[in-house]
XYZ file of C-alpha atoms in Angstrom:
168
model
C 27.276 11.314 6.867
C 28.915 13.253 9.575
C 28.914 16.680 7.866
C 25.194 16.328 7.286
C 24.975 15.714 11.085
C 26.930 18.787 11.947
C 24.813 20.877 9.342
C 21.556 19.743 10.880
C 22.739 20.417 14.440
C 23.904 23.705 13.663
C 20.850 24.868 11.860
C 18.786 23.691 14.911
C 21.175 25.497 17.156
C 20.694 28.608 14.879
C 17.013 28.349 14.970
C 17.152 28.111 18.873
C 19.038 31.227 19.040
C 16.551 32.888 16.715
C 13.475 31.847 18.488
C 15.072 32.783 21.772
C 16.059 36.509 20.169
C 12.551 36.949 18.960
C 11.031 35.849 22.503
C 13.724 38.396 24.148
C 12.940 41.352 21.589
C 9.132 40.659 22.144
C 9.617 40.995 26.062
C 11.956 44.068 25.869
C 9.647 45.955 23.394
C 5.954 45.052 24.023
C 4.795 45.816 27.660
C 2.528 43.232 29.076
C -0.985 43.402 30.157
C -1.858 43.976 33.532
C -3.954 41.012 34.313
C -3.326 40.075 37.910
C -5.354 42.827 39.752
C -7.096 39.951 41.935
C -3.889 37.918 42.482
C -3.190 37.348 46.492
C -0.489 39.898 47.330
C 0.983 40.003 51.055
C 2.007 43.428 52.665
C 5.427 43.359 53.681
C 4.350 45.170 56.793
C 1.946 42.638 58.617
C 1.814 40.124 55.892
C -1.880 41.136 55.475
C -3.218 39.788 52.438
C -4.434 41.966 49.752
C -4.855 42.541 46.119
C -4.458 45.364 43.555
C -8.394 45.386 43.017
C -8.623 46.372 46.908
C -6.819 49.870 46.057
C -9.285 50.417 43.428
C -10.497 54.175 43.692
C -7.017 55.429 44.089
C -4.637 56.383 41.448
C -1.856 53.614 41.261
C 1.781 53.192 40.213
C 2.384 49.818 40.728
C 6.123 48.673 39.843
C 6.733 44.908 39.631
C 10.439 44.689 40.592
C 13.561 42.675 41.933
C 15.668 43.438 44.798
C 18.925 42.477 42.381
C 17.609 44.935 39.571
C 19.735 48.295 39.182
C 17.140 49.991 37.293
C 14.548 49.122 40.230
C 16.824 50.418 42.795
C 17.544 53.618 40.766
C 13.945 54.113 40.289
C 12.593 53.568 43.899
C 14.139 57.015 45.594
C 12.684 58.790 42.495
C 9.337 56.984 42.939
C 9.454 57.704 46.896
C 10.190 61.642 46.234
C 7.208 61.632 43.825
C 4.703 60.255 46.078
C 5.995 62.717 48.586
C 5.570 65.573 46.370
C 2.012 64.826 45.322
C 1.108 64.066 48.934
C -2.207 62.568 48.451
C -4.188 59.960 50.301
C -5.367 58.640 46.854
C -2.097 58.261 45.198
C -0.322 55.183 46.005
C 3.006 53.291 45.038
C 2.794 49.631 45.137
C 5.975 47.740 44.687
C 5.311 44.280 43.741
C 7.792 41.454 43.828
C 7.879 37.379 43.920
C 11.001 37.738 46.219
C 10.778 36.838 50.123
C 10.634 39.458 52.977
C 14.059 39.009 54.074
C 15.038 40.374 50.697
C 12.620 43.078 50.764
C 13.864 44.372 54.420
C 17.291 44.804 53.033
C 16.075 46.741 49.823
C 14.185 49.100 51.815
C 16.560 49.767 54.110
C 19.333 50.816 51.393
C 16.823 52.849 49.803
C 14.661 55.956 50.405
C 11.113 53.980 50.145
C 8.742 55.414 52.906
C 6.143 56.707 50.667
C 6.021 52.933 48.875
C 3.928 50.090 49.551
C 5.741 46.922 49.164
C 4.089 43.642 48.497
C 4.920 40.187 47.345
C 3.241 37.467 45.688
C 3.851 33.609 46.218
C 3.819 33.427 42.407
C 6.499 34.002 39.993
C 6.041 37.231 38.292
C 6.768 35.753 34.918
C 3.944 33.341 35.536
C 1.888 36.797 35.973
C 3.423 37.725 32.496
C 6.377 40.235 33.787
C 9.574 39.481 32.355
C 11.363 43.063 32.575
C 12.058 44.628 35.394
C 11.229 47.130 36.454
C 7.490 46.981 34.817
C 5.726 49.838 36.071
C 1.986 50.365 35.465
C -0.062 53.866 35.985
C -3.774 53.068 36.822
C -6.427 55.266 37.176
C -9.224 55.231 39.777
C -11.296 52.928 38.063
C -8.641 50.290 37.763
C -7.760 51.258 33.990
C -4.042 51.098 32.747
C -3.145 54.615 31.401
C 0.612 53.830 30.969
C 3.046 50.910 31.029
C 6.824 51.396 31.233
C 9.663 48.608 31.205
C 13.193 49.105 32.356
C 12.861 52.243 34.668
C 11.350 55.422 33.878
C 11.417 59.332 34.762
C 8.148 59.156 36.409
C 8.709 62.488 37.713
C 7.786 64.001 34.301
C 4.158 62.279 34.585
C 3.518 64.350 38.049
C 0.976 66.652 36.235
C -0.799 63.687 34.383
C -1.196 61.886 37.846
C -2.266 64.945 39.502
C -4.998 65.360 36.545
C -5.986 61.583 37.368
C -6.666 62.307 40.888
C -8.641 65.136 40.054
C -11.121 62.966 37.945
């Protein structure tokens, strides 16, 4: 009887690990949809309420990040430099997090980020479908997602594509 109970427990434990592995693989492999354009966001500078839909008419690079994320930190100076190179008022880089202003302030101080608009949401990013950091969306002027990347990406190689989106 004891052996049967142990076999059942190990089988259940194995199934839990398999289910967790499938979920993890799905999060790491399939980018989420960008379905939070109307979610309330707050500008770090001034605590002004806004949303992504308020930026319609601009080409956007939206990075959902966490301050503890090393890939997010590595991507920040590159995106800041890209915004400086493109230098167009219709191109905006938005950083969205669910962490508080004090963590955002520390993150900004240690990384070049003067060309990035920092926002936070009071909702958990996981509730918005974001489970991998950074998750970054390139959005055209009409609010359509052009490209989505997970866990960091060299957006410098997309400079030409971004300039084309700005011309359209």
